[in-house]
PDB file of C-alpha atoms in Angstrom:
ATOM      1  CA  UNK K 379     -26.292 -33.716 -16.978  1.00  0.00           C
ATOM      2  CA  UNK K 380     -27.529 -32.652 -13.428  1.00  0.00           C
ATOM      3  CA  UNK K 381     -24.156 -33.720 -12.272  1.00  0.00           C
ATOM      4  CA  UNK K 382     -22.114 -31.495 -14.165  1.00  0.00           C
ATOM      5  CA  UNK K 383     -24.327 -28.399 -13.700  1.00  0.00           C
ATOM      6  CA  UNK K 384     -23.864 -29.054  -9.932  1.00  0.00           C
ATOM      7  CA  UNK K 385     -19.821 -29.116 -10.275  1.00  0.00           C
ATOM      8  CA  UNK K 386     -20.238 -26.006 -12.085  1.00  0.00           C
ATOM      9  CA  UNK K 387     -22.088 -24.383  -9.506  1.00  0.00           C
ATOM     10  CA  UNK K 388     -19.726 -25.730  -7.105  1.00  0.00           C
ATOM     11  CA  UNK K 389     -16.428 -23.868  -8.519  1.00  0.00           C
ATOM     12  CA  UNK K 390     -18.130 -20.564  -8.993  1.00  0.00           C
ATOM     13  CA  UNK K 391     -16.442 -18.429  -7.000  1.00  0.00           C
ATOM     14  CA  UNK K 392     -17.862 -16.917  -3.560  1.00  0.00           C
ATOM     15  CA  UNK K 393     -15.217 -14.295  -3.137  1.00  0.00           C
ATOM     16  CA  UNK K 394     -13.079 -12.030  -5.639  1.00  0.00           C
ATOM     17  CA  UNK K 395      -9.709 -10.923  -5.654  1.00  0.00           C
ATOM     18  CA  UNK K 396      -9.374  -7.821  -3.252  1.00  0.00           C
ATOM     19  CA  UNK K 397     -11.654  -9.014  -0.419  1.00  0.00           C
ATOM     20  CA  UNK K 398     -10.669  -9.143   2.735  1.00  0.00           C
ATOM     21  CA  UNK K 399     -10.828 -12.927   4.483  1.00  0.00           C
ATOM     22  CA  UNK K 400     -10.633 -14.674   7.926  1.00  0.00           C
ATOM     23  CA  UNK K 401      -9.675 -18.910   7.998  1.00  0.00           C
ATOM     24  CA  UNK K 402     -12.671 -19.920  10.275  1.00  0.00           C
ATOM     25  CA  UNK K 403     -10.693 -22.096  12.304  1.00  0.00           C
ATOM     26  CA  UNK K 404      -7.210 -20.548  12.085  1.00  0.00           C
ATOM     27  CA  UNK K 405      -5.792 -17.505  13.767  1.00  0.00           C
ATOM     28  CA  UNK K 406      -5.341 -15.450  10.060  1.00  0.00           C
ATOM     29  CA  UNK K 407      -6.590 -13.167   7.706  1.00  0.00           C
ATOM     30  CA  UNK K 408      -5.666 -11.967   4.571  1.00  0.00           C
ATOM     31  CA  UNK K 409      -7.104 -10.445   0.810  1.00  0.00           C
ATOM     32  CA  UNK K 410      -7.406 -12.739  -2.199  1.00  0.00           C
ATOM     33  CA  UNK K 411      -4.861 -12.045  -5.355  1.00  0.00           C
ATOM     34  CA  UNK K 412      -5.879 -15.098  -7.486  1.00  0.00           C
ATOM     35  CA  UNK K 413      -8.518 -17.531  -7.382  1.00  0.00           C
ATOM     36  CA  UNK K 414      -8.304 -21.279  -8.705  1.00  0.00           C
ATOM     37  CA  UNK K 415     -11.895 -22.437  -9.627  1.00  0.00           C
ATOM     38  CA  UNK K 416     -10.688 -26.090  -8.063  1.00  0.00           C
ATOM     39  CA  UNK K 417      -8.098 -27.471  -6.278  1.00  0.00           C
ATOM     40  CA  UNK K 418      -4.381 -26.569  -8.291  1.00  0.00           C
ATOM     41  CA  UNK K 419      -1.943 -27.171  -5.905  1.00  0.00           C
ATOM     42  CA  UNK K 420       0.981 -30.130  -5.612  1.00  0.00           C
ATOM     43  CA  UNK K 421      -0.276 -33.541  -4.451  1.00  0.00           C
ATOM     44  CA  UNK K 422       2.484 -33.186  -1.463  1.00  0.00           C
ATOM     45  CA  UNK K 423       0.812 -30.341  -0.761  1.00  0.00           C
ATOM     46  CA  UNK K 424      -2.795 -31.619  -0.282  1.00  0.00           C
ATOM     47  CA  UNK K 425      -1.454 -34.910   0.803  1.00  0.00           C
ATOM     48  CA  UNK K 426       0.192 -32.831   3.813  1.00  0.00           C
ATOM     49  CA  UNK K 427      -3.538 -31.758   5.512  1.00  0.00           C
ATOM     50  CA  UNK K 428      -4.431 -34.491   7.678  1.00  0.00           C
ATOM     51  CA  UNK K 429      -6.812 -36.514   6.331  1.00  0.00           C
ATOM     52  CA  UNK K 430      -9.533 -35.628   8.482  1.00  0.00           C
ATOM     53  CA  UNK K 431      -9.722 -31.826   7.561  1.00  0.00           C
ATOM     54  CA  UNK K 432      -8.534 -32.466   4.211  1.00  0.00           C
ATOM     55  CA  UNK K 433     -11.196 -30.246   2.123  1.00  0.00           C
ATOM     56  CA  UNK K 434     -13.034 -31.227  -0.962  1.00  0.00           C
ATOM     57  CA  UNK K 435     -10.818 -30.470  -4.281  1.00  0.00           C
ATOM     58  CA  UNK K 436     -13.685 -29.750  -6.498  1.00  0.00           C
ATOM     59  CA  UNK K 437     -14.193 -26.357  -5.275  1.00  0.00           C
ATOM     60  CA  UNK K 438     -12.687 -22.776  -5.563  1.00  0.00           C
ATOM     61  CA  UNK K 439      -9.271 -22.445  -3.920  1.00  0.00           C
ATOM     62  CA  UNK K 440      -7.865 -18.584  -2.945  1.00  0.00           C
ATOM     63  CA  UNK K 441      -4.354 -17.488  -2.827  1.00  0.00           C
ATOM     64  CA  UNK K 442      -4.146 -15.258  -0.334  1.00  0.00           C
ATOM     65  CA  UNK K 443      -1.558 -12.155   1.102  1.00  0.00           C
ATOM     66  CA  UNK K 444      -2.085 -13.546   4.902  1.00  0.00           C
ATOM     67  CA  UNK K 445      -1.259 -12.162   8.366  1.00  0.00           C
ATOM     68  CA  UNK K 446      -1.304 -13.198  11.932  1.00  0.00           C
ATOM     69  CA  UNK K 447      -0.163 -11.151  14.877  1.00  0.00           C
ATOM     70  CA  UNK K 448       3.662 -12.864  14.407  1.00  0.00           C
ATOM     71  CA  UNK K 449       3.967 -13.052  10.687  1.00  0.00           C
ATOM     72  CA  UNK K 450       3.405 -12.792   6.549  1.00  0.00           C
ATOM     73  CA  UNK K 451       3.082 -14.822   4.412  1.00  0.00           C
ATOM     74  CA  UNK K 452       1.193 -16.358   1.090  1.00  0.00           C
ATOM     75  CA  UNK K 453      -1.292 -19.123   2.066  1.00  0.00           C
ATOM     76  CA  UNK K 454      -3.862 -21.655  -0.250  1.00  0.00           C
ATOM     77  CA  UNK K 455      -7.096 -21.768   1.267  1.00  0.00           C
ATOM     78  CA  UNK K 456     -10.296 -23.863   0.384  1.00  0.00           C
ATOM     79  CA  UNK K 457     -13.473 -21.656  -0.092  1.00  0.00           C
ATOM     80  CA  UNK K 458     -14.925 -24.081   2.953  1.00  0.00           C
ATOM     81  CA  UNK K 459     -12.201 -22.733   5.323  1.00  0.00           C
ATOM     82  CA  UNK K 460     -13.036 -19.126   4.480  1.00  0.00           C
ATOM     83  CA  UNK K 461     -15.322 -16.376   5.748  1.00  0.00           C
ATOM     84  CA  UNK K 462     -15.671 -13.078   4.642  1.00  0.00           C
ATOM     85  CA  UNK K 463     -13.592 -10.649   7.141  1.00  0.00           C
ATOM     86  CA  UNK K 464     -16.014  -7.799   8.373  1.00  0.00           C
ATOM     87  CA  UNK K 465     -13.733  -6.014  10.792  1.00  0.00           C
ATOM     88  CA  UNK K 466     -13.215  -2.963   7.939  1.00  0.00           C
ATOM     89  CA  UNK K 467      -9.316  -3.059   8.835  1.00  0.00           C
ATOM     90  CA  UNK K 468      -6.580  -2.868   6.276  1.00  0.00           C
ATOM     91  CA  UNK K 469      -3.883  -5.454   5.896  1.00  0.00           C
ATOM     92  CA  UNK K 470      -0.333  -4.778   7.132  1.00  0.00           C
ATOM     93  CA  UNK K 471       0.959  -7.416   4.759  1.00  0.00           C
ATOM     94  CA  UNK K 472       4.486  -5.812   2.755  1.00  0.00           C
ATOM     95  CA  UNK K 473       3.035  -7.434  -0.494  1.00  0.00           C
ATOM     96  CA  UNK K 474      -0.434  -5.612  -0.575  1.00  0.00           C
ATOM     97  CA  UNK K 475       0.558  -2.798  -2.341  1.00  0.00           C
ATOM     98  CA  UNK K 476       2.633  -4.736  -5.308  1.00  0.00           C
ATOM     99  CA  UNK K 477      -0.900  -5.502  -6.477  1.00  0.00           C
ATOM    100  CA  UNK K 478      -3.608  -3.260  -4.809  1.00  0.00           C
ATOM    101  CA  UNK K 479      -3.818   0.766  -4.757  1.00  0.00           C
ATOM    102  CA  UNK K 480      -6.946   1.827  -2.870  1.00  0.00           C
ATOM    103  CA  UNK K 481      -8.599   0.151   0.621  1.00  0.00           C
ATOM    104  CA  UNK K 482     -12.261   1.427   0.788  1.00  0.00           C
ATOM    105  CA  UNK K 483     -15.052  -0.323   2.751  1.00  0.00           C
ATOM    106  CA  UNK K 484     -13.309  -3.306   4.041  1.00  0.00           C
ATOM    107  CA  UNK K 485     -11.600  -4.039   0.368  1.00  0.00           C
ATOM    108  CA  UNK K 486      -8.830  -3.385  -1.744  1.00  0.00           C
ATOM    109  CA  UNK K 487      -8.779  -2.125  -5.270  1.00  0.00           C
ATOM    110  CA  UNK K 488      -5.846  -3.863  -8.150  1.00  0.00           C
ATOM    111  CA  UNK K 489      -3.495  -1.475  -8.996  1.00  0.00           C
ATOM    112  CA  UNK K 490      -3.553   0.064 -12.548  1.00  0.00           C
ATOM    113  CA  UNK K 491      -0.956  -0.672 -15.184  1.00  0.00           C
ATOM    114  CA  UNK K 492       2.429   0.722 -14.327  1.00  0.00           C
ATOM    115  CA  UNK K 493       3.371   3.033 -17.075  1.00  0.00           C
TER     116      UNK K 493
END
């Protein structure tokens, strides 16, 4: 019983969609537009990270709109290889504002319904 309450805990969340996020070992950042609470990606894909910095499955992985100084781009991050992005700057990513309206104290807001 312990054990499953732990797992639980584990795949809450940290962040929420709209945040703004730095990799902590990678030169990107980007804001979260979906959240898995564990690891739903292909095997290829996971089998692809070398083994040694392969993260744990059983937690929550973010889909984020990313950016480094070259490029965009949509990236799958594990919640270990995230920290929250306190620089207060907006995104520059084209796909931002397909989903979000408002930026306001270093987050974005979702969009309303289109009418």
């Amino acid at each position: 019983m312990e054990t499953a309450r732990m797992q639980a805990q584990s795949r809450h969340a940290k962040y929420s969609l709209g945040q703004v996020v730095r990799h902590r070992s990678r030169p990107f950042r980007g804001v979260i537009f979906d959240v898995d609470p564990e690891f739903a990606n292909t095997e290829e894909w996971y089998e692809s990270i070398p083994e040694d910095s392969r993260p744990d499955r059983d937690q929550p992985f973010y889909h984020l709109f990313a950016e480094t100084e070259a490029t965009y781009y949509v990236a799958y991050v594990s919640e270990q290889n995230l920290e929250l992005d306190v620089s207060g700057e907006p995104l520059d990513h084209p796909e931002v504002g397909d989903m979000f309206s408002a930026f306001q104290d270093g987050r974005y807001f979702l969009a309303g319904p289109v009418n």
